[in-house]
Coordinates of C-alpha atoms (C1' of nucleotides) in Angstrom, one line a residue:
Chain A
X1 CA -20.0 11.7 1.4
X2 CA -17.2 9.6 2.9
X3 CA -18.4 9.9 6.5
X4 CA -16.1 9.4 9.4
X5 CA -16.6 6.1 11.2
X6 CA -16.7 5.6 15.0
X7 CA -13.9 3.3 16.1
X8 CA -13.4 1.8 19.6
X9 CA -10.0 0.8 21.1
X10 CA -10.4 -2.8 19.8
X11 CA -10.8 -1.5 16.2
X12 CA -7.9 0.8 16.6
X13 CA -5.7 -2.0 18.0
X14 CA -6.7 -4.3 15.1
X15 CA -6.0 -1.6 12.5
X16 CA -2.6 -0.8 14.0
X17 CA -1.6 -4.5 13.9
X18 CA -2.9 -5.0 10.3
X19 CA -1.1 -1.9 9.1
X20 CA 2.1 -3.3 10.4
X21 CA 1.4 -6.6 8.7
X22 CA -1.8 -7.2 6.8
X23 CA -1.3 -11.0 7.0
X24 CA -1.5 -11.2 10.7
X25 CA -3.9 -14.1 11.5
X26 CA -7.1 -13.6 13.4
X27 CA -5.7 -15.9 16.0
X28 CA -2.6 -13.7 16.6
X29 CA -4.8 -10.6 16.4
X30 CA -7.1 -12.1 19.0
X31 CA -4.3 -13.0 21.3
X32 CA -2.8 -9.5 21.0
X33 CA -6.0 -7.6 21.3
X34 CA -7.6 -9.8 24.0
X35 CA -10.8 -10.9 22.2
X36 CA -11.9 -14.1 20.4
X37 CA -10.7 -14.8 16.9
X38 CA -14.3 -14.8 15.7
X39 CA -14.7 -11.3 17.2
X40 CA -11.7 -10.1 15.2
X41 CA -13.2 -11.6 12.0
X42 CA -16.4 -9.7 12.8
X43 CA -14.6 -6.5 13.5
X44 CA -12.5 -6.7 10.3
X45 CA -15.5 -7.5 8.2
X46 CA -17.3 -4.5 9.6
X47 CA -14.3 -2.3 9.0
X48 CA -14.4 -3.5 5.4
X49 CA -18.1 -2.9 5.0
X50 CA -17.9 0.6 6.5
X51 CA -15.2 1.5 4.1
X52 CA -12.4 2.1 6.6
X53 CA -10.4 -0.8 5.1
X54 CA -10.2 -0.5 1.3
X55 CA -8.1 -3.5 0.6
X56 CA -5.0 -5.4 1.1
X57 CA -2.1 -4.5 -1.2
X58 CA 1.2 -5.9 -1.9
X59 CA 4.2 -3.7 -1.4
X60 CA 6.8 -4.2 -4.0
X61 CA 10.4 -2.9 -4.4
X62 CA 10.5 -1.0 -7.7
X63 CA 14.3 -1.2 -7.8
X64 CA 14.2 -5.1 -7.8
X65 CA 11.7 -4.9 -10.7
X66 CA 14.2 -3.0 -12.8
X67 CA 12.7 0.4 -12.0
X68 CA 15.5 1.9 -9.9
X69 CA 14.8 5.5 -10.7
X70 CA 11.8 7.3 -9.3
X71 CA 10.6 10.8 -9.9
X72 CA 7.8 13.2 -9.3
X73 CA 6.5 15.1 -12.3
X74 CA 4.6 18.4 -11.7
X75 CA 2.3 18.9 -14.7
X76 CA 0.2 21.8 -15.9
X77 CA -2.8 20.9 -18.0
X78 CA -4.2 23.8 -19.9
X79 CA -6.9 24.6 -20.5
X80 CA -7.9 23.0 -17.3
X81 CA -11.3 21.7 -18.4
X82 CA -13.1 18.4 -17.8
X83 CA -12.9 17.4 -21.5
X84 CA -9.2 17.5 -21.4
X85 CA -8.3 16.4 -17.9
X86 CA -10.5 13.3 -18.0
X87 CA -8.6 11.6 -20.8
X88 CA -5.3 12.9 -19.4
X89 CA -5.9 11.3 -16.1
X90 CA -7.0 8.0 -17.7
X91 CA -3.9 7.9 -19.9
X92 CA -1.5 8.7 -17.1
X93 CA -3.1 6.1 -14.8
X94 CA -2.7 3.5 -17.5
X95 CA 1.0 4.0 -17.9
X96 CA 3.0 1.2 -16.4
X97 CA 5.4 3.8 -15.1
X98 CA 2.8 5.6 -13.0
X99 CA 2.7 4.7 -9.3
X100 CA 0.3 7.5 -8.1
X101 CA -1.4 10.5 -9.5
X102 CA -2.7 13.6 -7.6
X103 CA -4.9 16.4 -8.8
X104 CA -3.8 19.5 -6.8
X105 CA -4.5 23.1 -6.0
X106 CA -1.7 25.5 -6.8
X107 CA 0.3 26.3 -9.9
X108 CA 0.8 22.7 -10.9
X109 CA -2.4 20.8 -11.7
X110 CA -1.1 17.3 -11.3
X111 CA 1.7 15.5 -9.6
X112 CA 2.6 12.1 -11.0
X113 CA 4.8 9.7 -9.1
X114 CA 6.7 7.5 -11.6
X115 CA 9.2 4.6 -11.5
X116 CA 11.5 4.1 -14.4
X117 CA 14.5 2.1 -15.3
X118 CA 17.0 4.9 -15.8
X119 CA 17.4 8.5 -16.9
X120 CA 16.9 7.5 -20.6
X121 CA 13.7 5.8 -19.7
X122 CA 12.6 8.9 -17.8
X123 CA 13.4 11.1 -20.7
X124 CA 11.4 8.9 -23.0
X125 CA 8.5 9.0 -20.6
X126 CA 8.5 12.8 -20.3
X127 CA 8.8 13.4 -24.0
X128 CA 6.5 10.7 -25.3
X129 CA 3.8 10.7 -22.7
X130 CA 3.7 14.2 -21.3
X131 CA 5.2 17.0 -23.3
X132 CA 4.0 15.5 -26.5
X133 CA 0.4 15.8 -25.4
X134 CA -1.3 19.0 -26.5
X135 CA -3.0 19.7 -23.2
X136 CA 0.2 19.4 -21.3
X137 CA 1.5 23.0 -20.9
X138 CA 4.5 22.3 -18.7
X139 CA 6.3 19.4 -16.9
X140 CA 8.7 19.8 -14.1
X141 CA 10.7 16.7 -13.2
X142 CA 12.0 16.1 -9.7
X143 CA 14.0 13.0 -8.9
X144 CA 13.4 11.1 -5.7
X145 CA 16.6 10.6 -3.6
X146 CA 14.8 8.6 -0.9
X147 CA 11.3 8.0 0.3
X148 CA 9.5 6.9 3.4
X149 CA 6.1 5.5 4.0
X150 CA 5.0 6.9 7.3
X151 CA 3.6 5.3 10.4
X152 CA 0.1 3.9 10.7
X153 CA -2.7 6.1 9.6
X154 CA -4.8 6.7 12.7
X155 CA -7.7 8.9 13.6
X156 CA -6.7 12.4 14.8
X157 CA -6.1 12.7 18.5
X158 CA -9.2 14.5 19.8
X159 CA -9.1 17.9 21.5
X160 CA -6.3 19.8 20.0
X161 CA -6.7 23.5 19.3
X162 CA -3.6 25.4 18.7
X163 CA -3.4 28.4 16.3
X164 CA -5.3 30.9 18.4
X165 CA -6.8 29.4 21.6
X166 CA -9.6 31.9 20.8
X167 CA -12.9 31.1 19.2
X168 CA -13.2 30.9 15.5
X169 CA -14.0 34.1 13.5
X170 CA -16.2 32.3 11.0
X171 CA -18.9 30.6 13.1
X172 CA -19.7 27.1 11.9
X173 CA -22.3 25.2 13.9
X174 CA -21.9 27.6 16.8
X175 CA -21.3 26.5 20.4
X176 CA -23.5 27.9 23.2
Chain B
X1 CA 22.8 -2.4 -4.0
X2 CA 19.1 -3.2 -4.7
X3 CA 19.8 -5.4 -7.7
X4 CA 17.1 -6.2 -10.2
X5 CA 15.7 -9.7 -10.0
X6 CA 14.9 -12.0 -12.9
X7 CA 11.2 -12.9 -13.1
X8 CA 9.6 -15.5 -15.3
X9 CA 6.0 -15.3 -16.6
X10 CA 4.7 -17.3 -13.6
X11 CA 6.2 -14.8 -11.2
X12 CA 4.8 -11.9 -13.1
X13 CA 1.4 -13.5 -13.2
X14 CA 1.5 -14.1 -9.5
X15 CA 2.6 -10.6 -8.8
X16 CA -0.2 -9.1 -10.9
X17 CA -2.8 -11.2 -9.1
X18 CA -1.5 -10.3 -5.7
X19 CA -1.2 -6.6 -6.5
X20 CA -4.9 -6.7 -7.4
X21 CA -5.8 -8.5 -4.1
X22 CA -3.0 -9.4 -1.7
X23 CA -5.3 -11.9 0.0
X24 CA -5.7 -14.1 -3.0
X25 CA -5.2 -17.7 -1.8
X26 CA -2.5 -20.0 -3.1
X27 CA -5.3 -22.2 -4.4
X28 CA -6.9 -19.5 -6.5
X29 CA -3.4 -18.3 -7.6
X30 CA -2.5 -21.8 -8.6
X31 CA -5.7 -22.3 -10.6
X32 CA -5.3 -19.0 -12.4
X33 CA -1.6 -19.3 -13.1
X34 CA -1.7 -23.0 -14.0
X35 CA 0.7 -24.4 -11.5
X36 CA 0.3 -26.3 -8.2
X37 CA -0.5 -24.4 -4.9
X38 CA 2.7 -25.6 -3.4
X39 CA 4.6 -24.1 -6.3
X40 CA 2.8 -20.8 -5.8
X41 CA 3.8 -20.9 -2.2
X42 CA 7.4 -21.5 -3.2
X43 CA 7.4 -18.7 -5.8
X44 CA 5.9 -16.2 -3.3
X45 CA 8.4 -17.2 -0.6
X46 CA 11.3 -16.7 -3.1
X47 CA 9.9 -13.3 -4.2
X48 CA 9.8 -12.3 -0.5
X49 CA 13.4 -13.5 0.1
X50 CA 14.7 -11.8 -3.0
X51 CA 13.2 -8.5 -1.8
X52 CA 10.7 -8.1 -4.7
X53 CA 7.9 -8.4 -2.2
X54 CA 8.4 -6.0 0.7
X55 CA 5.3 -6.7 2.6
X56 CA 1.5 -6.8 2.7
X57 CA -0.1 -3.6 3.7
X58 CA -3.6 -2.6 4.6
X59 CA -5.1 0.2 2.5
X60 CA -7.3 2.5 4.6
X61 CA -9.6 5.3 3.7
X62 CA -8.3 8.4 5.5
X63 CA -11.6 10.2 5.2
X64 CA -13.4 7.5 7.2
X65 CA -10.8 7.9 9.9
X66 CA -11.6 11.5 10.3
X67 CA -8.8 12.7 8.0
X68 CA -10.8 14.0 5.1
X69 CA -8.4 16.6 4.0
X70 CA -5.1 15.7 2.3
X71 CA -2.3 17.9 1.1
X72 CA 1.2 17.9 -0.2
X73 CA 3.7 20.2 1.5
X74 CA 6.8 21.3 -0.4
X75 CA 9.5 22.1 2.1
X76 CA 12.9 23.8 1.9
X77 CA 15.3 22.7 4.7
X78 CA 18.2 25.1 4.9
X79 CA 21.1 24.7 5.4
X80 CA 20.7 21.4 3.7
X81 CA 23.1 19.4 5.8
X82 CA 23.0 16.0 7.3
X83 CA 22.9 17.3 10.9
X84 CA 19.7 19.1 10.2
X85 CA 17.9 16.9 7.7
X86 CA 18.3 13.7 9.8
X87 CA 16.3 15.0 12.8
X88 CA 13.9 16.7 10.4
X89 CA 13.1 13.5 8.6
X90 CA 12.7 11.6 11.8
X91 CA 10.3 14.2 13.2
X92 CA 8.2 14.3 10.1
X93 CA 8.0 10.6 9.8
X94 CA 6.8 10.3 13.3
X95 CA 3.9 12.7 12.8
X96 CA 0.6 10.9 12.8
X97 CA -0.5 13.2 10.0
X98 CA 2.3 12.1 7.6
X99 CA 1.5 9.5 5.0
X100 CA 4.7 9.7 2.9
X101 CA 7.9 11.7 2.7
X102 CA 10.1 12.2 -0.3
X103 CA 13.6 13.7 -0.4
X104 CA 13.9 15.4 -3.8
X105 CA 16.1 17.1 -6.3
X106 CA 15.0 20.6 -7.3
X107 CA 14.1 23.8 -5.5
X108 CA 12.1 22.0 -2.7
X109 CA 14.0 19.6 -0.6
X110 CA 11.2 17.5 0.7
X111 CA 7.6 16.7 -0.2
X112 CA 5.4 15.6 2.6
X113 CA 2.0 13.9 2.0
X114 CA -0.3 14.6 4.9
X115 CA -3.8 13.7 5.9
X116 CA -5.6 16.0 8.4
X117 CA -9.1 16.5 9.7
X118 CA -9.8 19.9 8.2
X119 CA -8.2 23.3 7.2
X120 CA -7.7 24.3 10.9
X121 CA -5.9 21.1 11.5
X122 CA -3.7 21.7 8.5
X123 CA -3.0 25.2 9.6
X124 CA -1.9 23.9 13.0
X125 CA 0.3 21.2 11.4
X126 CA 2.0 23.7 9.1
X127 CA 2.6 26.3 11.9
X128 CA 3.5 23.9 14.7
X129 CA 5.5 21.3 13.0
X130 CA 7.0 23.0 10.0
X131 CA 7.4 26.7 9.9
X132 CA 8.2 26.7 13.6
X133 CA 11.3 24.6 13.0
X134 CA 14.4 26.6 12.5
X135 CA 15.7 24.5 9.6
X136 CA 12.5 24.9 7.7
X137 CA 13.1 27.8 5.4
X138 CA 9.8 27.6 3.4
X139 CA 6.7 25.6 3.2
X140 CA 4.3 25.5 0.3
X141 CA 1.0 23.8 0.8
X142 CA -1.0 22.2 -2.0
X143 CA -4.3 20.6 -1.4
X144 CA -5.2 17.3 -3.0
X145 CA -8.5 17.4 -4.9
X146 CA -8.3 13.7 -5.8
X147 CA -5.8 11.0 -6.0
X148 CA -5.3 7.6 -7.7
X149 CA -3.1 4.7 -7.0
X150 CA -1.9 3.4 -10.4
X151 CA -2.0 0.0 -11.9
X152 CA 0.3 -2.9 -11.0
X153 CA 4.0 -2.0 -10.8
X154 CA 5.6 -4.2 -13.4
X155 CA 9.1 -4.6 -14.9
X156 CA 9.7 -2.3 -17.8
X157 CA 8.9 -3.7 -21.2
X158 CA 12.2 -4.6 -22.8
X159 CA 13.5 -3.1 -26.0
X160 CA 12.2 0.5 -26.2
X161 CA 14.4 3.2 -27.4
X162 CA 12.6 6.3 -28.5
X163 CA 14.2 9.8 -28.1
X164 CA 16.7 9.6 -30.9
X165 CA 16.8 6.2 -32.5
X166 CA 20.5 7.0 -32.9
X167 CA 23.2 5.7 -30.6
X168 CA 24.1 7.3 -27.3
X169 CA 26.6 10.2 -27.1
X170 CA 27.9 8.9 -23.8
X171 CA 29.1 5.4 -24.4
X172 CA 28.2 3.1 -21.6
X173 CA 29.1 -0.6 -22.1
X174 CA 29.3 -0.2 -25.8
X175 CA 27.6 -2.5 -28.3
X176 CA 29.7 -4.1 -31.0
Chain C
dA1 C1' -21.6 -8.0 20.2
dT2 C1' -19.0 -11.7 21.9
dT3 C1' -17.9 -16.3 22.6
dG4 C1' -16.1 -21.2 22.1
dA5 C1' -16.5 -25.2 19.7
dA6 C1' -17.3 -27.5 15.3
dA7 C1' -16.7 -27.6 10.4
dT8 C1' -14.7 -26.0 6.4
dG9 C1' -11.0 -24.7 3.7
dA10 C1' -6.4 -22.9 3.2
dA11 C1' -1.2 -23.0 4.2
dT12 C1' 2.6 -25.7 4.6
dT13 C1' 5.4 -29.9 4.6
dC14 C1' 7.3 -33.8 2.5
dT15 C1' 8.0 -37.4 -0.8
dT16 C1' 8.4 -38.3 -5.5
dC17 C1' 9.2 -37.1 -10.0
Chain D
dG1 C1' 12.1 -26.8 -9.6
dA2 C1' 7.3 -28.7 -9.7
dA3 C1' 3.6 -31.7 -8.2
dG4 C1' 0.3 -34.2 -5.2
dA5 C1' -1.1 -36.2 -1.0
dA6 C1' -1.0 -35.6 3.8
dT7 C1' -0.7 -32.7 7.7
dT8 C1' -1.1 -28.6 10.3
dC9 C1' -3.3 -24.6 11.1
dA10 C1' -6.4 -20.6 10.1
dT11 C1' -10.9 -19.0 8.8
dT12 C1' -15.6 -19.2 9.2
dT13 C1' -20.1 -20.6 10.9
dC14 C1' -23.3 -21.2 14.5
dA15 C1' -25.8 -21.9 18.7
dA16 C1' -25.7 -19.8 23.1
dT17 C1' -25.1 -15.8 26.1

DNA sequence: ATTGAAATGAATTCTTC
DNA sequence: GAAGAATTCATTTCAAT
């Protein structure tokens, strides 16, 4: 359902600028990209409407908010059924300590990125909000030494094809 | 070094609003919080200077950018020495597929959040950028079914104390 | 779809409290 | 620090292309 959107060089340039600083004005954008400010406005509006741009979010420093310790929790939820995972997800999302939540393939069902004050706070969180829940079969805690947000998210460069220069074994919409 | 910053209710209200929508105007902010727009401006400027606010970033939909498949890669880098992990981190950060990178405690040294076009693209990424590197001892790939960004990051509620209402075994700055 | 100019409204400065 | 008025500047609209 989330269908890929066609983007021209102007859109890409605008997105790169805005990912760097989402407060860049349409004037600056226009000057940099080489179109009129009103065009930038129009492009950004369309990128929003088409769903490429989801929103503008503030980036905060957890450490300065008294949450200097971050961790990833790998969680098994068993049995892995909708009736149990729905409420689990809602509860975890609502925790003030949660920064992100992933539902995954593999031995661990969920990965939760949390930010806490200190080890005692982390212990409290794990014991009170995770292992105390009946559906939580296992929690593995991994501390974060350091983290990086990576460069601008951009469309894949077209025309790669590396593991096996040969044609696919499973057809797909076959080429002539 | 990243020292916690004291925040009053006005700061907290402003941060909550801006996390919800970072483009909220100072006028709206002022109306909602109950102070003058110029005061909001001043507060936000100070929050930026104090390092609480790191920046304003655009939130994009990877699927609409042709990156409809996301995964977490658990990576062991061996030997785990600075000379090897420095270049590894730089290379991974520079990949257009990387969204985030974590240096962790535990059996896996790094967790890499990637966004790719499809399984073939993921296979290429793992083989060409990870397992082909000499320092990469092991990669475990976990697909992301679904993900959530969690509610506003806020300072920890003061005055909890749950696992053992008793006093700590290890002293710390002892209470009278 | 893009423009440039006009109008609307927001960000920012400054003086006063 | 905070407020309010005044200024500067950005956003948004619109008629024309």
